[in-house]
Coordinates of N, CA and C in Angstrom, one line a residue:
Chain A
A1 N 0.8 -1.2 0.0 CA 0.0 0.0 0.0 C 0.9 1.2 0.0
A2 N 0.4 2.3 -0.7 CA 1.1 3.5 -0.7 C 1.2 4.2 0.6
G3 N 2.3 4.8 0.9 CA 2.5 5.5 2.2 C 2.7 6.9 2.0
V4 N 2.9 7.6 3.1 CA 3.2 9.1 3.0 C 4.6 9.2 2.5
I5 N 4.8 10.1 1.6 CA 6.2 10.4 1.1 C 6.6 11.8 1.5
Q6 N 7.9 11.8 2.0 CA 8.4 13.1 2.3 C 9.8 13.3 1.6
S7 N 10.0 14.5 1.2 CA 11.2 14.8 0.5 C 11.7 16.2 0.9
P8 N 13.0 16.4 1.0 CA 14.0 15.3 0.9 C 14.0 14.5 2.2
R9 N 14.8 13.4 2.3 CA 14.9 12.7 3.5 C 15.9 13.3 4.5
H10 N 16.9 13.9 3.9 CA 17.9 14.6 4.7 C 18.2 16.0 4.1
L11 N 18.4 16.9 4.9 CA 18.7 18.3 4.4 C 19.7 19.0 5.4
I12 N 20.7 19.6 4.8 CA 21.7 20.3 5.6 C 21.7 21.7 5.1
K13 N 21.5 22.6 6.1 CA 21.4 24.1 5.8 C 22.3 24.8 6.7
E14 N 22.6 26.0 6.3 CA 23.4 27.0 7.2 C 22.4 27.8 7.9
K15 N 22.8 28.4 9.0 CA 22.0 29.4 9.8 C 21.6 30.5 8.8
R16 N 20.4 30.9 9.1 CA 19.7 32.0 8.3 C 19.3 31.7 6.9
E17 N 19.6 30.4 6.5 CA 19.1 30.0 5.2 C 17.6 29.6 5.3
T18 N 17.1 29.2 4.1 CA 15.7 28.8 4.0 C 15.6 27.4 3.6
A19 N 14.6 26.7 4.1 CA 14.4 25.3 3.7 C 13.0 25.0 3.3
T20 N 12.7 24.1 2.4 CA 11.4 23.7 2.0 C 11.3 22.2 2.1
L21 N 10.3 21.8 2.9 CA 10.1 20.3 3.1 C 8.8 20.0 2.4
K22 N 8.7 18.9 1.7 CA 7.5 18.5 1.0 C 6.9 17.2 1.6
C23 N 5.6 17.1 1.4 CA 4.9 15.9 1.9 C 3.8 15.6 0.9
Y24 N 3.8 14.3 0.6 CA 2.8 13.8 -0.3 C 2.0 12.7 0.4
P25 N 0.7 13.1 0.7 CA -0.1 12.2 1.6 C -0.4 10.9 0.8
I26 N -0.9 10.0 1.6 CA -1.5 8.7 1.0 C -2.6 9.1 0.1
P27 N -2.7 8.5 -1.1 CA -3.7 8.8 -2.1 C -5.1 8.8 -1.4
R28 N -5.9 9.8 -1.7 CA -7.2 10.0 -1.2 C -7.3 10.7 0.2
H29 N -6.1 10.7 0.8 CA -6.1 11.5 2.1 C -6.1 13.0 1.8
D30 N -6.9 13.7 2.6 CA -7.1 15.1 2.3 C -6.6 16.0 3.5
T31 N -6.1 15.3 4.5 CA -5.7 16.1 5.7 C -4.2 15.8 6.0
V32 N -3.4 16.8 6.2 CA -2.0 16.7 6.4 C -1.6 17.4 7.7
Y33 N -0.8 16.7 8.5 CA -0.3 17.3 9.7 C 1.3 17.3 9.7
W34 N 1.8 18.4 10.3 CA 3.3 18.5 10.4 C 3.7 18.4 11.8
Y35 N 4.8 17.7 12.1 CA 5.3 17.6 13.4 C 6.8 17.8 13.4
Q36 N 7.3 18.3 14.5 CA 8.8 18.5 14.7 C 9.2 17.6 15.9
Q37 N 10.2 16.8 15.7 CA 10.7 16.0 16.8 C 12.2 16.2 17.0
G38 N 12.5 16.9 18.1 CA 13.9 17.2 18.4 C 14.5 15.9 19.0
P39 N 15.9 15.9 19.1 CA 16.6 14.7 19.7 C 16.1 14.3 21.0
G40 N 15.7 13.1 21.2 CA 15.2 12.6 22.4 C 13.9 13.1 22.9
Q41 N 13.2 13.7 22.0 CA 11.9 14.3 22.4 C 10.7 13.6 21.6
D42 N 9.5 13.8 22.1 CA 8.4 13.3 21.4 C 8.0 14.3 20.3
P43 N 7.3 13.9 19.3 CA 6.8 14.8 18.2 C 6.0 15.9 18.8
Q44 N 6.2 17.1 18.3 CA 5.4 18.3 18.6 C 4.7 18.7 17.4
F45 N 3.4 18.9 17.6 CA 2.5 19.3 16.5 C 2.8 20.7 16.0
L46 N 2.9 20.9 14.7 CA 3.2 22.3 14.2 C 1.9 22.9 13.6
I47 N 1.4 22.2 12.6 CA 0.3 22.8 11.8 C -0.4 21.6 11.1
S48 N -1.7 21.9 10.7 CA -2.4 20.9 9.9 C -3.3 21.6 8.9
F49 N -3.6 20.8 7.8 CA -4.4 21.3 6.7 C -5.5 20.3 6.4
Y50 N -6.6 20.8 6.1 CA -7.7 20.0 5.6 C -8.3 20.6 4.4
E51 N -8.3 19.9 3.3 CA -8.9 20.4 2.0 C -8.3 21.8 1.7
K52 N -7.0 21.8 1.8 CA -6.2 23.0 1.4 C -6.3 24.2 2.3
M53 N -7.0 24.0 3.4 CA -7.2 25.2 4.3 C -6.5 24.8 5.6
Q54 N -5.9 25.7 6.3 CA -5.3 25.5 7.6 C -6.4 25.1 8.5
S55 N -6.2 24.0 9.2 CA -7.2 23.5 10.1 C -6.9 23.7 11.6
D56 N -5.6 23.7 11.9 CA -5.1 23.8 13.3 C -3.7 24.3 13.3
K57 N -3.3 24.9 14.3 CA -2.0 25.4 14.5 C -1.4 25.1 15.8
G58 N -0.2 24.6 15.9 CA 0.4 24.3 17.2 C 1.6 25.2 17.4
S59 N 2.7 24.7 17.9 CA 3.8 25.5 18.2 C 4.7 25.8 17.1
I60 N 4.1 26.3 16.0 CA 4.9 26.6 14.8 C 5.5 28.1 14.9
P61 N 6.8 28.2 14.8 CA 7.4 29.6 14.8 C 6.8 30.4 13.7
D62 N 6.9 31.7 13.9 CA 6.4 32.7 12.8 C 7.3 32.6 11.6
R63 N 8.5 32.1 11.8 CA 9.5 32.0 10.7 C 9.1 30.8 9.7
F64 N 8.2 30.0 10.2 CA 7.7 28.9 9.4 C 6.4 29.2 8.8
S65 N 6.2 28.7 7.6 CA 4.8 28.8 7.0 C 4.6 27.5 6.2
A66 N 3.4 27.2 6.0 CA 3.0 25.9 5.2 C 1.8 26.1 4.4
Q67 N 1.6 25.3 3.5 CA 0.4 25.3 2.7 C 0.1 23.9 2.1
Q68 N -1.1 23.7 1.8 CA -1.5 22.5 1.1 C -2.0 22.9 -0.3
F69 N -1.6 22.1 -1.3 CA -1.9 22.4 -2.7 C -3.1 21.6 -3.2
S70 N -3.5 21.9 -4.4 CA -4.7 21.3 -5.0 C -4.6 19.8 -5.1
D71 N -3.4 19.3 -5.2 CA -3.2 17.8 -5.3 C -3.0 17.2 -3.9
Y72 N -3.2 18.0 -2.9 CA -3.2 17.7 -1.4 C -1.8 17.5 -0.9
H73 N -0.8 17.7 -1.7 CA 0.6 17.7 -1.1 C 0.8 19.0 -0.3
S74 N 1.7 18.9 0.6 CA 1.9 20.1 1.5 C 3.4 20.4 1.5
E75 N 3.7 21.7 1.7 CA 5.0 22.1 1.8 C 5.2 23.0 3.1
L76 N 6.3 22.7 3.8 CA 6.6 23.5 5.0 C 7.8 24.3 4.7
N77 N 7.6 25.6 4.7 CA 8.7 26.5 4.4 C 9.3 27.1 5.7
M78 N 10.6 27.0 5.8 CA 11.3 27.5 7.0 C 12.3 28.5 6.6
S79 N 12.2 29.7 7.2 CA 13.1 30.8 6.9 C 14.0 31.1 8.1
S80 N 15.0 31.9 7.8 CA 15.9 32.3 8.9 C 16.3 31.2 9.9
L81 N 16.7 30.1 9.3 CA 16.9 28.9 10.1 C 17.9 29.1 11.3
E82 N 17.6 28.5 12.4 CA 18.4 28.6 13.6 C 18.9 27.2 13.9
L83 N 19.9 27.2 14.7 CA 20.5 25.9 15.1 C 19.4 25.0 15.8
G84 N 18.6 25.6 16.5 CA 17.5 24.9 17.3 C 16.4 24.3 16.4
D85 N 16.5 24.6 15.1 CA 15.5 24.0 14.1 C 16.0 22.6 13.7
S86 N 17.2 22.3 14.0 CA 17.6 20.9 13.7 C 16.8 19.9 14.4
A87 N 16.1 19.1 13.6 CA 15.2 18.1 14.1 C 14.7 17.2 13.0
L88 N 13.9 16.2 13.4 CA 13.2 15.4 12.4 C 11.8 15.9 12.2
Y89 N 11.5 16.2 11.0 CA 10.2 16.7 10.7 C 9.3 15.7 10.0
F90 N 8.2 15.4 10.7 CA 7.3 14.4 10.2 C 6.1 15.0 9.6
C91 N 5.6 14.4 8.5 CA 4.3 14.7 8.0 C 3.4 13.5 8.2
A92 N 2.2 13.7 8.5 CA 1.2 12.6 8.6 C 0.0 12.9 7.8
S93 N -0.7 11.9 7.3 CA -1.9 12.2 6.6 C -3.0 11.3 7.1
S94 N -4.2 11.8 6.9 CA -5.4 11.1 7.3 C -6.5 11.4 6.3
L95 N -7.6 10.5 6.4 CA -8.7 10.7 5.4 C -9.8 11.4 6.1
G96 N -9.9 12.7 5.7 CA -11.1 13.5 6.2 C -11.2 13.7 7.6
V97 N -11.9 14.7 8.0 CA -12.1 15.0 9.4 C -13.5 14.7 9.8
A98 N -14.3 14.3 8.9 CA -15.7 14.0 9.2 C -15.9 12.7 10.0
T99 N -14.9 11.8 9.7 CA -15.0 10.5 10.3 C -14.1 10.5 11.6
S100 N -14.6 10.2 12.7 CA -13.8 10.2 13.9 C -13.0 8.9 14.1
T101 N -13.2 8.0 13.2 CA -12.4 6.8 13.2 C -11.1 6.9 12.5
D102 N -10.8 8.1 12.1 CA -9.6 8.4 11.3 C -8.3 8.1 12.0
T103 N -7.3 7.8 11.3 CA -6.0 7.5 11.9 C -4.9 8.3 11.1
Q104 N -4.0 8.8 11.8 CA -2.9 9.5 11.1 C -1.8 8.5 10.8
Y105 N -1.4 8.5 9.5 CA -0.3 7.7 9.1 C 0.9 8.6 8.8
F106 N 2.1 8.2 9.4 CA 3.2 9.1 9.3 C 4.1 8.7 8.1
G107 N 4.8 9.8 7.6 CA 5.8 9.6 6.6 C 7.1 9.2 7.3
P108 N 8.2 9.0 6.5 CA 9.5 8.6 7.1 C 10.2 9.7 7.8
G109 N 9.8 11.0 7.5 CA 10.5 12.1 8.1 C 11.5 12.7 7.3
T110 N 11.8 14.0 7.5 CA 12.9 14.7 6.9 C 13.8 15.1 8.0
R111 N 15.1 14.7 7.9 CA 16.0 15.1 9.0 C 16.7 16.4 8.5
L112 N 16.4 17.5 9.3 CA 17.0 18.8 9.0 C 18.2 19.0 9.9
T113 N 19.3 19.4 9.4 CA 20.5 19.7 10.2 C 20.8 21.2 9.8
V114 N 20.9 22.0 10.8 CA 21.3 23.4 10.6 C 22.6 23.6 11.2
L115 N 23.6 24.1 10.4 CA 25.0 24.2 10.8 C 25.3 25.7 11.1
Chain B
A1 N -5.7 21.3 29.4 CA -5.0 20.6 28.3 C -4.7 19.1 28.7
Q2 N -4.7 18.4 27.6 CA -4.4 16.9 27.9 C -3.0 16.7 28.1
T3 N -2.7 15.7 29.0 CA -1.3 15.3 29.2 C -1.2 13.8 29.1
V4 N -0.1 13.3 28.6 CA 0.2 11.9 28.4 C 1.5 11.6 29.2
T5 N 1.4 10.7 30.1 CA 2.6 10.3 30.9 C 3.0 8.9 30.6
Q6 N 4.3 8.8 30.2 CA 4.9 7.5 30.1 C 6.0 7.5 31.2
S7 N 5.8 6.7 32.2 CA 6.7 6.8 33.4 C 7.9 6.0 33.3
Q8 N 8.0 5.2 32.2 CA 9.2 4.3 32.1 C 10.0 4.7 30.9
P9 N 11.1 5.5 31.2 CA 12.0 6.0 30.1 C 12.6 4.8 29.3
E10 N 12.9 3.7 30.0 CA 13.5 2.6 29.3 C 13.0 1.3 29.9
M11 N 12.9 0.3 29.1 CA 12.4 -1.0 29.5 C 13.3 -2.0 28.8
S12 N 13.5 -3.2 29.3 CA 14.1 -4.3 28.6 C 13.3 -5.6 28.8
V13 N 13.4 -6.4 27.8 CA 12.7 -7.7 27.9 C 13.6 -8.8 27.2
Q14 N 13.5 -10.0 27.7 CA 14.2 -11.1 27.0 C 13.4 -11.5 25.8
E15 N 14.1 -11.9 24.8 CA 13.4 -12.4 23.6 C 12.4 -13.5 23.9
A16 N 11.3 -13.5 23.3 CA 10.2 -14.4 23.6 C 9.4 -14.2 24.8
E17 N 9.8 -13.3 25.7 CA 9.1 -13.0 26.9 C 8.1 -11.9 26.6
T18 N 7.3 -11.6 27.7 CA 6.3 -10.5 27.6 C 6.6 -9.3 28.4
V19 N 6.3 -8.2 27.8 CA 6.6 -6.9 28.5 C 5.4 -6.0 28.4
T20 N 5.2 -5.2 29.4 CA 4.1 -4.2 29.4 C 4.6 -2.8 29.6
L21 N 4.2 -1.9 28.7 CA 4.6 -0.5 28.7 C 3.4 0.3 29.3
S22 N 3.7 1.2 30.2 CA 2.6 1.9 30.8 C 2.4 3.3 30.2
C23 N 1.1 3.7 30.3 CA 0.8 5.0 29.8 C -0.4 5.5 30.6
T24 N -0.4 6.7 31.1 CA -1.5 7.3 31.7 C -1.8 8.6 31.1
Y25 N -3.0 9.1 31.2 CA -3.3 10.4 30.5 C -4.3 11.1 31.4
D26 N -4.4 12.4 31.1 CA -5.3 13.2 31.9 C -6.2 14.0 30.9
T27 N -7.5 13.8 31.1 CA -8.4 14.5 30.2 C -9.8 14.7 30.8
S28 N -10.5 15.7 30.4 CA -11.9 15.8 30.8 C -12.9 15.4 29.8
E29 N -12.3 15.0 28.6 CA -13.1 14.6 27.5 C -13.7 13.2 27.7
S30 N -14.8 12.9 27.1 CA -15.3 11.5 27.2 C -15.1 10.7 25.9
D31 N -14.9 11.5 24.8 CA -14.8 10.8 23.5 C -13.4 11.1 23.0
Y32 N -12.6 10.1 22.9 CA -11.2 10.3 22.4 C -10.7 9.0 21.9
Y33 N -9.5 9.0 21.4 CA -8.8 7.8 20.9 C -7.4 7.7 21.5
L34 N -6.9 6.5 21.6 CA -5.6 6.3 22.1 C -4.8 5.4 21.2
F35 N -3.6 5.7 21.0 CA -2.7 5.0 20.1 C -1.4 4.7 20.7
W36 N -0.8 3.6 20.2 CA 0.6 3.4 20.5 C 1.3 3.4 19.1
Y37 N 2.4 4.2 19.1 CA 3.2 4.2 17.9 C 4.6 3.7 18.3
K38 N 5.2 3.1 17.3 CA 6.6 2.5 17.5 C 7.5 3.3 16.6
Q39 N 8.7 3.7 17.1 CA 9.7 4.4 16.3 C 11.0 3.6 16.4
P40 N 11.3 2.8 15.5 CA 12.6 2.0 15.5 C 13.7 2.9 15.2
P41 N 14.9 2.4 15.2 CA 16.1 3.3 14.9 C 16.0 4.0 13.6
S42 N 15.3 3.5 12.6 CA 15.1 4.2 11.4 C 14.3 5.5 11.6
R43 N 13.7 5.7 12.7 CA 12.9 6.9 13.1 C 11.6 7.0 12.4
Q44 N 11.2 6.0 11.7 CA 9.9 5.9 11.1 C 8.9 5.8 12.2
M45 N 7.8 6.5 12.2 CA 6.7 6.4 13.2 C 5.7 5.3 12.6
I46 N 5.5 4.2 13.3 CA 4.7 3.1 12.8 C 3.5 2.9 13.8
L47 N 2.3 2.9 13.3 CA 1.2 2.7 14.1 C 1.2 1.2 14.6
V48 N 1.0 1.0 15.9 CA 1.0 -0.3 16.5 C -0.4 -0.7 16.8
I49 N -1.2 0.1 17.4 CA -2.5 -0.3 17.9 C -3.3 1.0 18.3
R50 N -4.6 0.9 18.1 CA -5.5 2.0 18.5 C -6.6 1.5 19.3
Q51 N -7.1 2.4 20.1 CA -8.3 2.1 21.0 C -9.2 3.3 21.0
E52 N -10.5 3.0 20.8 CA -11.5 4.0 20.9 C -12.0 4.0 22.3
A53 N -12.1 5.2 22.9 CA -12.5 5.3 24.3 C -13.9 4.8 24.6
Y54 N -14.7 4.8 23.6 CA -16.1 4.4 23.9 C -16.2 2.8 23.9
K55 N -15.2 2.2 23.4 CA -15.2 0.7 23.4 C -14.6 0.2 24.7
Q56 N -15.3 -0.7 25.3 CA -14.8 -1.4 26.5 C -13.8 -2.5 26.2
Q57 N -14.0 -3.1 25.1 CA -13.1 -4.2 24.7 C -11.7 -3.7 24.4
N58 N -10.7 -4.4 25.0 CA -9.3 -4.0 24.7 C -8.9 -4.4 23.3
A59 N -8.2 -3.5 22.6 CA -7.8 -3.8 21.2 C -6.6 -4.8 21.3
T60 N -6.6 -5.6 20.2 CA -5.4 -6.5 20.0 C -5.0 -6.5 18.6
E61 N -3.7 -6.6 18.4 CA -3.2 -6.7 17.0 C -2.0 -7.7 17.1
N62 N -2.4 -9.0 16.8 CA -1.4 -10.1 16.8 C -0.7 -10.1 18.2
R63 N 0.6 -9.9 18.3 CA 1.3 -10.0 19.6 C 1.1 -8.8 20.5
F64 N 0.4 -7.8 20.0 CA 0.2 -6.5 20.7 C -1.2 -6.4 21.3
S65 N -1.3 -6.1 22.5 CA -2.6 -5.9 23.1 C -2.5 -4.7 24.1
V66 N -3.7 -4.2 24.4 CA -3.7 -3.1 25.3 C -4.6 -3.4 26.5
N67 N -4.3 -2.8 27.6 CA -5.2 -2.9 28.8 C -5.7 -1.4 29.0
F68 N -6.9 -1.2 28.6 CA -7.5 0.1 28.6 C -8.4 0.2 29.8
Q69 N -8.0 1.1 30.8 CA -8.8 1.3 32.0 C -9.3 2.8 31.9
K70 N -10.5 3.0 31.4 CA -10.9 4.4 31.2 C -11.1 5.2 32.5
A71 N -11.6 4.5 33.5 CA -11.8 5.3 34.7 C -10.5 5.7 35.4
A72 N -9.5 4.8 35.2 CA -8.2 5.1 35.8 C -7.3 5.9 34.8
K73 N -7.8 6.1 33.6 CA -7.1 6.8 32.5 C -5.8 6.2 32.3
S74 N -5.8 4.9 32.1 CA -4.6 4.1 31.9 C -4.7 3.3 30.6
F75 N -3.6 3.3 29.9 CA -3.6 2.6 28.5 C -2.3 1.9 28.4
S76 N -2.1 0.7 28.8 CA -0.8 0.1 28.8 C -0.8 -0.9 27.6
L77 N 0.4 -1.1 27.1 CA 0.7 -1.9 25.9 C 1.4 -3.2 26.3
K78 N 0.8 -4.3 26.0 CA 1.5 -5.6 26.2 C 2.0 -6.2 25.0
I79 N 3.3 -6.5 25.0 CA 3.9 -7.2 23.8 C 4.2 -8.6 24.2
S80 N 3.6 -9.5 23.6 CA 3.9 -10.9 23.9 C 4.9 -11.5 22.9
D81 N 5.6 -12.6 23.4 CA 6.6 -13.2 22.5 C 7.5 -12.2 21.8
S82 N 8.1 -11.4 22.6 CA 8.9 -10.3 22.1 C 10.0 -10.8 21.1
Q83 N 10.1 -10.0 20.1 CA 11.1 -10.3 19.0 C 12.1 -9.1 18.9
L84 N 13.3 -9.5 18.4 CA 14.3 -8.5 18.3 C 13.9 -7.2 17.5
G85 N 13.0 -7.4 16.6 CA 12.5 -6.3 15.8 C 11.5 -5.4 16.6
D86 N 11.2 -5.8 17.8 CA 10.3 -5.0 18.6 C 11.1 -3.9 19.3
A87 N 12.4 -4.0 19.3 CA 13.2 -3.0 19.9 C 13.0 -1.6 19.2
A88 N 12.6 -0.6 20.0 CA 12.2 0.7 19.4 C 11.8 1.6 20.6
M89 N 11.5 2.8 20.2 CA 10.9 3.8 21.1 C 9.4 3.7 20.9
Y90 N 8.7 3.6 22.0 CA 7.2 3.4 21.9 C 6.6 4.7 22.4
F91 N 5.7 5.3 21.6 CA 5.0 6.5 22.1 C 3.6 6.2 22.2
C92 N 3.1 6.7 23.4 CA 1.6 6.6 23.6 C 1.1 7.9 23.1
A93 N -0.1 7.9 22.5 CA -0.7 9.1 21.9 C -2.1 9.2 22.2
Y94 N -2.6 10.4 22.6 CA -4.0 10.7 22.9 C -4.5 11.6 21.8
V95 N -5.6 11.2 21.2 CA -6.2 12.0 20.1 C -7.6 12.4 20.4
R96 N -7.9 13.6 20.3 CA -9.2 14.1 20.4 C -9.6 14.9 19.2
Y97 N -10.9 15.2 19.0 CA -11.3 15.9 17.9 C -11.8 17.3 18.4
S98 N -11.3 18.3 17.8 CA -11.7 19.7 18.2 C -12.0 20.5 17.0
G99 N -13.3 20.9 16.9 CA -13.7 21.6 15.7 C -13.6 20.8 14.5
G100 N -13.7 19.5 14.6 CA -13.6 18.6 13.5 C -12.2 18.1 13.1
Y101 N -11.2 18.6 13.9 CA -9.9 18.2 13.5 C -9.2 17.5 14.7
Q102 N -8.2 16.7 14.3 CA -7.6 15.9 15.3 C -6.5 16.7 16.0
K103 N -6.5 16.5 17.3 CA -5.4 17.0 18.1 C -4.7 15.9 18.8
V104 N -3.4 15.8 18.6 CA -2.6 14.6 19.1 C -1.7 15.1 20.2
T105 N -1.7 14.4 21.3 CA -0.7 14.7 22.3 C 0.1 13.4 22.5
F106 N 1.4 13.5 22.4 CA 2.3 12.3 22.6 C 2.9 12.3 24.0
G107 N 3.1 11.1 24.5 CA 4.0 11.0 25.7 C 5.4 11.1 25.3
I108 N 6.3 11.1 26.2 CA 7.7 11.3 25.9 C 8.4 10.0 25.4
G109 N 7.7 8.9 25.5 CA 8.2 7.7 24.9 C 8.9 6.8 25.9
T110 N 8.9 5.5 25.6 CA 9.6 4.5 26.3 C 10.5 3.7 25.4
K111 N 11.8 3.7 25.7 CA 12.7 2.9 24.9 C 12.7 1.5 25.3
L112 N 12.4 0.6 24.4 CA 12.3 -0.8 24.7 C 13.6 -1.5 24.1
Q113 N 14.3 -2.2 24.9 CA 15.4 -3.0 24.5 C 15.0 -4.5 24.6
V114 N 15.3 -5.2 23.5 CA 15.0 -6.7 23.5 C 16.3 -7.4 23.5
I115 N 16.5 -8.2 24.6 CA 17.7 -9.0 24.8 C 17.7 -10.4 24.2
P116 N 18.6 -10.7 23.3 CA 18.6 -12.0 22.7 C 18.7 -13.1 23.7

């Protein structure tokens, strides 16, 4: 079965640079969630989208922005990168918000290293 | 706000033995879902098992089962016949729906070591 695809899998950036992470949800999934997982920490929710509209916002810095496109893929844009942004960034997708039996399926993550 | 507590930072189990990972949560909601996710060294987050709060029957998935005690707000994961591939970080997650959207709260995780 098709899974959530994230690209790139690894990314190395310098401080103050910009990074773009991409997420391709499972086919037919219309909801995307972004999480940040620092070393030795649990995943922290950043932001989510449903049907191309932002549905919820968590602890996402103002330097970050995200959007969901017409094909339901999502991009997380990170500007003015800081050392503390080094983390594993997960994308998860689910099918609709109308069904409460929904489950989030996670992608493999993008490991971002800021030097 | 909901909180999820995993009080065992690390656990170990002999191969083929049984181990139980604990998870407690705090909520005032009556309708919610609970999950266990597994994160092996590859860092991939893999769904292990889910439990709907309205169901009294404990969920099972092959060698994985839960002991869900709603009144006690406890959701432990039992792994039977442990295998080397079970070695991973295990996260307990609480999911509720707010305004039609999922809100997930993770515990800090329990690192499981499987001893050959």
